XYZ file of C-alpha atoms in Angstrom:
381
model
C 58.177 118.458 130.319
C 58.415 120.815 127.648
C 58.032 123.817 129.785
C 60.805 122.711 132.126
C 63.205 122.096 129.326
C 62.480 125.869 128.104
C 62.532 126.909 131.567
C 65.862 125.371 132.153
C 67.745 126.574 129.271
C 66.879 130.073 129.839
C 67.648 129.801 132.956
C 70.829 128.311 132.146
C 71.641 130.596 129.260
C 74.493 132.966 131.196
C 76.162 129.370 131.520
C 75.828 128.521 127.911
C 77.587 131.832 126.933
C 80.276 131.408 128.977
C 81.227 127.662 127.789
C 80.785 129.157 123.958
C 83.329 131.719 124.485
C 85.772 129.251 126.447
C 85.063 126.808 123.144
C 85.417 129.584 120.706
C 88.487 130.873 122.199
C 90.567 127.667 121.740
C 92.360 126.924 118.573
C 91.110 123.984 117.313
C 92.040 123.768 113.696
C 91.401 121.027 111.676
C 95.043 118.643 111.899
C 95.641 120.557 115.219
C 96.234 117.895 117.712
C 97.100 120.074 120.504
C 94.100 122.231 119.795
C 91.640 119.505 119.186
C 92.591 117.752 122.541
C 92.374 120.696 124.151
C 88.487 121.750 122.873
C 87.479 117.716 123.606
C 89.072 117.820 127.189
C 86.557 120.918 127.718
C 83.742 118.896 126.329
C 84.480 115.501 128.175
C 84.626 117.674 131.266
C 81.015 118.814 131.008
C 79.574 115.008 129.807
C 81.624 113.561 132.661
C 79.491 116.099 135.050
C 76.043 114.986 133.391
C 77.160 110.887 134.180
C 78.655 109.745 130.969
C 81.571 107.485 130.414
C 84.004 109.188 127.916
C 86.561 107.932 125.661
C 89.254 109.584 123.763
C 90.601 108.339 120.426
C 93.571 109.735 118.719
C 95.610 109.906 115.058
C 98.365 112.183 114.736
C 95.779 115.078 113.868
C 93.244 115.119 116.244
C 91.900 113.927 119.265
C 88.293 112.318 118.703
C 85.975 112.140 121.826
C 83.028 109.542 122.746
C 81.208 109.968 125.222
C 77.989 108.003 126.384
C 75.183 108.544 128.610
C 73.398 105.742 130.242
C 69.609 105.534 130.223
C 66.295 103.518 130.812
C 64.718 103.546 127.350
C 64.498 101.901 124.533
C 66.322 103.761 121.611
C 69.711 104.783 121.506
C 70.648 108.529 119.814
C 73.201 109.452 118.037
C 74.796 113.177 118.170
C 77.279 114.116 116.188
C 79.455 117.027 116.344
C 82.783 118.713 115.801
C 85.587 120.750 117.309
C 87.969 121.329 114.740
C 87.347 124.522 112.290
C 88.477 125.866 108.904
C 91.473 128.193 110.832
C 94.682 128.360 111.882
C 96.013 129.374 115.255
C 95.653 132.850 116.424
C 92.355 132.948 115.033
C 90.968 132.870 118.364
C 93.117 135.766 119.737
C 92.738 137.627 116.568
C 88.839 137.125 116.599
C 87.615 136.355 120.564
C 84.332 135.650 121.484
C 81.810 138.320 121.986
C 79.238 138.878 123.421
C 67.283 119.171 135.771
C 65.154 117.846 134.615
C 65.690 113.689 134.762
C 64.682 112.887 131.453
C 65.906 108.810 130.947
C 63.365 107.644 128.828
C 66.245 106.470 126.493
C 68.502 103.159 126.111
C 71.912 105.171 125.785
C 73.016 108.768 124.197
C 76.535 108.706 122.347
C 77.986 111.947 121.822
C 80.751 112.357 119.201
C 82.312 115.443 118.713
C 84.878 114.837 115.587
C 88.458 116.231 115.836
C 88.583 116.058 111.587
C 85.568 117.104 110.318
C 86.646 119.914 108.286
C 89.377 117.723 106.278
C 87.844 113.811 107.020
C 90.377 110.902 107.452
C 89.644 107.342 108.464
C 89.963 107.440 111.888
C 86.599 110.038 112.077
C 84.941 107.932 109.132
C 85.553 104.834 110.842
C 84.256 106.134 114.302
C 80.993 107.288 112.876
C 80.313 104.003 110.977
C 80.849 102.214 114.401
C 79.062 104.423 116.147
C 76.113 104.793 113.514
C 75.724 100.719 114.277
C 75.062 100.997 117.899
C 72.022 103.800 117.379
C 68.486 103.862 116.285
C 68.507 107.570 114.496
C 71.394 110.109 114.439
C 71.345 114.042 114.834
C 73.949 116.186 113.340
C 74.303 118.992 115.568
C 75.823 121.377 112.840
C 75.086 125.269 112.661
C 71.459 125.483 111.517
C 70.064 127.667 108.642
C 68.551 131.110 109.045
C 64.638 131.176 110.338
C 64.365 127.663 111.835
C 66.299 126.646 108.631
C 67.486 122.844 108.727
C 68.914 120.523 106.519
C 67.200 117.645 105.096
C 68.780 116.202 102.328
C 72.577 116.562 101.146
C 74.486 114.857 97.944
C 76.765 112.165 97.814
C 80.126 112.096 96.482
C 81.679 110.277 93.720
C 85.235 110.791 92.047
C 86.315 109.835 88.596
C 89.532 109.724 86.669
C 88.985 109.099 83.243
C 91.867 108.318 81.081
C 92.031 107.954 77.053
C 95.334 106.096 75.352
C 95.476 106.717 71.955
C 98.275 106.771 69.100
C 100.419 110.280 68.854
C 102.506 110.666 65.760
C 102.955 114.454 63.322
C 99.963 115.750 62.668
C 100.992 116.407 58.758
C 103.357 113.708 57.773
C 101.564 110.842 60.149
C 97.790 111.780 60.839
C 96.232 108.428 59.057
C 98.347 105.898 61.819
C 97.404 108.116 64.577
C 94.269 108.181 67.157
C 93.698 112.041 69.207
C 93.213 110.654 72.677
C 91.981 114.663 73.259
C 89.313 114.008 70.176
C 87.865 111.393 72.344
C 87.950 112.827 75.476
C 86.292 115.308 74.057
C 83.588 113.112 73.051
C 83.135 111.521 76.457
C 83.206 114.271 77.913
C 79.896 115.393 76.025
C 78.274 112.188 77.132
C 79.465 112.993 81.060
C 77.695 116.215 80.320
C 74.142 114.459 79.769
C 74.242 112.575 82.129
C 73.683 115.823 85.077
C 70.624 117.243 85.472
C 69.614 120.724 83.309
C 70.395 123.898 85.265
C 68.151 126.169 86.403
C 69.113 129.032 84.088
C 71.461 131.828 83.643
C 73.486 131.560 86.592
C 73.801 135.298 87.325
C 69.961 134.870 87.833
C 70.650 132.604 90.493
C 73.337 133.926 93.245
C 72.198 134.980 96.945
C 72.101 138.363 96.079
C 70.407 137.661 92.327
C 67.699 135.600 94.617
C 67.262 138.280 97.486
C 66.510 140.726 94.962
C 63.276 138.866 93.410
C 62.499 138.217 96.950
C 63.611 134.572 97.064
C 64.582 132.916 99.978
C 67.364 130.777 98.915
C 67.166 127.297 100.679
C 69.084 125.011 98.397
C 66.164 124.658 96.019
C 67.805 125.384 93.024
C 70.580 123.191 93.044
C 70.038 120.412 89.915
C 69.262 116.850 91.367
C 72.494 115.549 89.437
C 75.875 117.292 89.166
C 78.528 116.135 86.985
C 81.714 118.892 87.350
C 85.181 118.119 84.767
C 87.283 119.912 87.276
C 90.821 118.915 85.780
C 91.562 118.004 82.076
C 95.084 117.328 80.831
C 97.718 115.463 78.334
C 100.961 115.321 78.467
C 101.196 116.755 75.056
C 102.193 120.297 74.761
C 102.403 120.864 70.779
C 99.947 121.616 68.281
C 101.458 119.981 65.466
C 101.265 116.744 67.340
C 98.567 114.289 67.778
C 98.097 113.525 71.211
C 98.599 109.974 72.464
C 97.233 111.086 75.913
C 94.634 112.319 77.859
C 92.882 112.592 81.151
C 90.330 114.360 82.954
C 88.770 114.138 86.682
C 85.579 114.401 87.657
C 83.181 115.271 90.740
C 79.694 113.387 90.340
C 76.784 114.388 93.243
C 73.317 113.354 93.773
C 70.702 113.286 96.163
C 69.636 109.682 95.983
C 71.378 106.280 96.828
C 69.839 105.017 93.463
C 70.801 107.401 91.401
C 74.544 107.496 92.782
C 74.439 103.852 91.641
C 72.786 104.387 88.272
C 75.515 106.962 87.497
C 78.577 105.023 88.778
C 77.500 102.592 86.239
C 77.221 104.860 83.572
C 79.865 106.568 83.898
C 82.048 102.936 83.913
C 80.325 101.920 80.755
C 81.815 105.120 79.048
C 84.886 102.641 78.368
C 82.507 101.269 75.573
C 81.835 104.647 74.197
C 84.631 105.228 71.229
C 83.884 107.464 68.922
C 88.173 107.776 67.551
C 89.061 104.640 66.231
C 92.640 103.465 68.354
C 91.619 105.033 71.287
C 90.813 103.335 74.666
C 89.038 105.030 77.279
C 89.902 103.632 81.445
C 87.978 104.818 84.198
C 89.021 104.628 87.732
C 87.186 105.928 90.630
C 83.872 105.229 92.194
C 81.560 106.494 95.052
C 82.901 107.044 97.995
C 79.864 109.213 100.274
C 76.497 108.108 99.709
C 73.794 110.794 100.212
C 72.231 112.077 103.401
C 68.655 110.877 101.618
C 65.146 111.919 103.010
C 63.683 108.537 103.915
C 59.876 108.125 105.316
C 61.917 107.655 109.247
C 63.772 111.064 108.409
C 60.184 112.720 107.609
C 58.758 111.833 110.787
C 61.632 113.491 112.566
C 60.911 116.264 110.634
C 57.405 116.265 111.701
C 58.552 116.085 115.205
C 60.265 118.935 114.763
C 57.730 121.059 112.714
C 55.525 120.265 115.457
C 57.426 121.422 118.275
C 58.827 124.322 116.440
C 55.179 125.700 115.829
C 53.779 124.504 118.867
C 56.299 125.767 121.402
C 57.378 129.134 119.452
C 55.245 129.715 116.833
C 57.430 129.118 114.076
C 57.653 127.713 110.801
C 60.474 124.918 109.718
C 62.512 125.374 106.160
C 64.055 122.578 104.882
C 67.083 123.072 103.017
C 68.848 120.489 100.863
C 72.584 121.089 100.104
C 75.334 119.846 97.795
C 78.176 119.680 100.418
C 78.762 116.640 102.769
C 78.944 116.595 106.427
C 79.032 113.616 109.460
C 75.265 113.467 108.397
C 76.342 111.504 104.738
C 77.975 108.875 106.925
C 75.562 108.433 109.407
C 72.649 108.075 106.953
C 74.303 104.781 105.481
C 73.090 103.058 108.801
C 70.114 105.007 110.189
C 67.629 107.971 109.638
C 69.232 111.281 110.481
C 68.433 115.191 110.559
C 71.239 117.573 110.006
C 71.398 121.220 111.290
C 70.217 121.695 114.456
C 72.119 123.831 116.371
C 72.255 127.445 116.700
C 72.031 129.627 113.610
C 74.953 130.664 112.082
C 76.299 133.103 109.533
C 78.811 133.366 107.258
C 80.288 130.219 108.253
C 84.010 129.635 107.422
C 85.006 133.177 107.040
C 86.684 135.854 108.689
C 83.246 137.500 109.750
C 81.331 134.372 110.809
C 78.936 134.538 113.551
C 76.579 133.490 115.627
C 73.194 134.843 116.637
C 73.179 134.413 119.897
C 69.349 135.177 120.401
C 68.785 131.376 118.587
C 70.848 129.683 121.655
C 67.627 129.000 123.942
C 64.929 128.459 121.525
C 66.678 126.622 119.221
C 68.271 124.207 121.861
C 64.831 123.900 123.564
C 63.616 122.778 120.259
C 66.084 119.933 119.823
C 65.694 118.884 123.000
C 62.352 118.368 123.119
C 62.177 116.884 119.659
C 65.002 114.550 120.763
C 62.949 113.304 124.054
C 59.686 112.657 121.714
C 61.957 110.968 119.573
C 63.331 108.438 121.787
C 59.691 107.660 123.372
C 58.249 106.849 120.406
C 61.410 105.592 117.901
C 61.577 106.962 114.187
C 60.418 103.845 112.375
């Protein structure tokens, strides 16, 4: 089997090229409904010719697409995509493209390919969690990492607003009736601060191009475990001769683990017991609201799957990267073991020089397809 399925893609690869630059030259920016249909219609087109059933699903930004492909196994897949990008339209005339085998051994193979990705909204959340239900394991068929990079593990999301009342009055005629709400914001503040993990080091000493030159390879392994970011700090105050009554700050909190997410959401809560300025009360609002794509025992044997296939069938080796931003793959973890990253490799992603390297298309799709058929022979638990 595995020889046909390399056989056929390279075979098939002119074909591939040619739906990649008809995909690529559609605007499909993320809230473009127009452009989003548009890319999905494309899609549904090509799933309708392999024998699935597809379903469209709309907001007013996008068009969503399902589509499902009937089998005679025992485990059902998962494969998420998406078709709406970081741009606007003309991007696609300003920057153009350039450049059977009768497996069934499967119960059924959903397809989603996400109209709001990029931006998220309830509509795409609430289609993967339904979808996520019906599967066994789920793969996230994102750009993948350089050299047979893919990705693992990624952080969970938490948001925070912290808010401290406290008494304002003169700062010279009425300090001893007052309370600094910015005094003990200040103070919690220092306590969100312990609660992240240390970082690595002097930060210069750590960019891509810091790494490349001490011959690093830079595949998320330096990003601390626990991140706790005061992005926004404020009071209404404006005057330094006056005691402020107010104050507020909001906070990003990300980890890699489902128990730690939960340890810090109740620390952080219990920071409304923390008052160091007498008068003062400190409110937090906010919670978690992604849990982490975590790196279960089920998501190591796909791994091994993979490492398997990639060594056997092309002599590589698999890197595992971990990252800090979220994708479909933080969603779909919640219900089942999934692997993130396995399309073709990809470059400079969300810029104006972004790229792909074309010369990944067969072996990397070979590789996920055969990983995907041992997969759904012999399950993931």
């Amino acid at each position: 089997m595995r020889k046909i399925i390399k056989d056929y893609l390279t075979k098939e690869y002119d074909n591939y090229v040619k739906d990649l630059e008809a995909l690529t030259n559609i605007d499909s920016g993320n809230g473009d409904l127009e452009g989003t249909e548009k890319a999905n219609k494309f899609v549904a087109e090509k799933m309708q010719a392999l024998g699935a059933e597809t379903e469209f699903r709309y907001n007013d930004r996008g068009c969503h697409l399902i589509s499902r492909l009937k089998g005679k196994g025992t485990q059902t897949v998962l494969l998420v995509a998406h078709v709406d990008t970081v741009f606007n339209r003309g991007e696609a005339a300003k920057r153009p493209f350039r450049v059977d085998e009768g497996f069934d051994d499967y119960k059924e193979i959903i397809y989603y390919t996400n109209a709001e990705e990029e931006g998220g909204s309830p509509t795409a959340e609430g289609i993967v969690a339904e979808l996520s239900q019906q599967a066994d394991f789920a793969v996230i068929m994102d750009v993948a990492r350089p050299n047979w990079g893919i990705v693992t593990q990624r952080k969970g999301n938490a948001k925070y607003k912290i808010k401290v009342t406290g008494k304002g009055g003169h700062h010279g005629n009425a300090s001893q009736c007052c309370a600094n709400a910015i005094h003990q914001l200040a103070y919690t503040i220092t306590e969100l601060h312990k609660l992240a993990s240390p970082m690595p080091g002097n930060p210069e000493d750590f960019t891509a191009k810091a790494l490349e030159a001490r011959g690093i390879t830079d595949s998320g392994q330096f990003i601390p475990p626990n991140t706790v970011n005061v992005g926004v700090i404020g009071s209404t105050n404006d005057k330094i001769s006056v005691i402020p009554g107010d104050a507020y700050c909001e906070v990003n909190v990300r980890c890699f683990e489902v128990a730690e997410q939960q340890r810090l959401d109740a620390a952080i809560k219990a920071l409304v017991d923390k008052i160091v300025i007498a008068g003062t009360k400190v409110e937090v609002t906010g919670g978690i609201v992604t849990g982490p794509m975590e790196k279960t025992p089920a998501v190591q044997k796909m791994i091994d799957v993979y490492s398997s296939v990639v060594a056997e069938e092309f002599g590589g080796k698999v890197n595992e990267w971990v990252a800090g931003g979220l994708t479909d793959g933080n969603r779909t973890a919640k219900f089942i073991p999934t692997l993130d990253a396995l399309g073709v490799e990809n470059y400079d992603e969300h810029t104006d020089h972004e790229s792909v390297d074309l010369k990944t298309a067969v072996p990397r799709t070979a590789a996920f397809a055969i990983t995907l058929a041992e997969l759904l022979k012999t399950g993931v638990k």
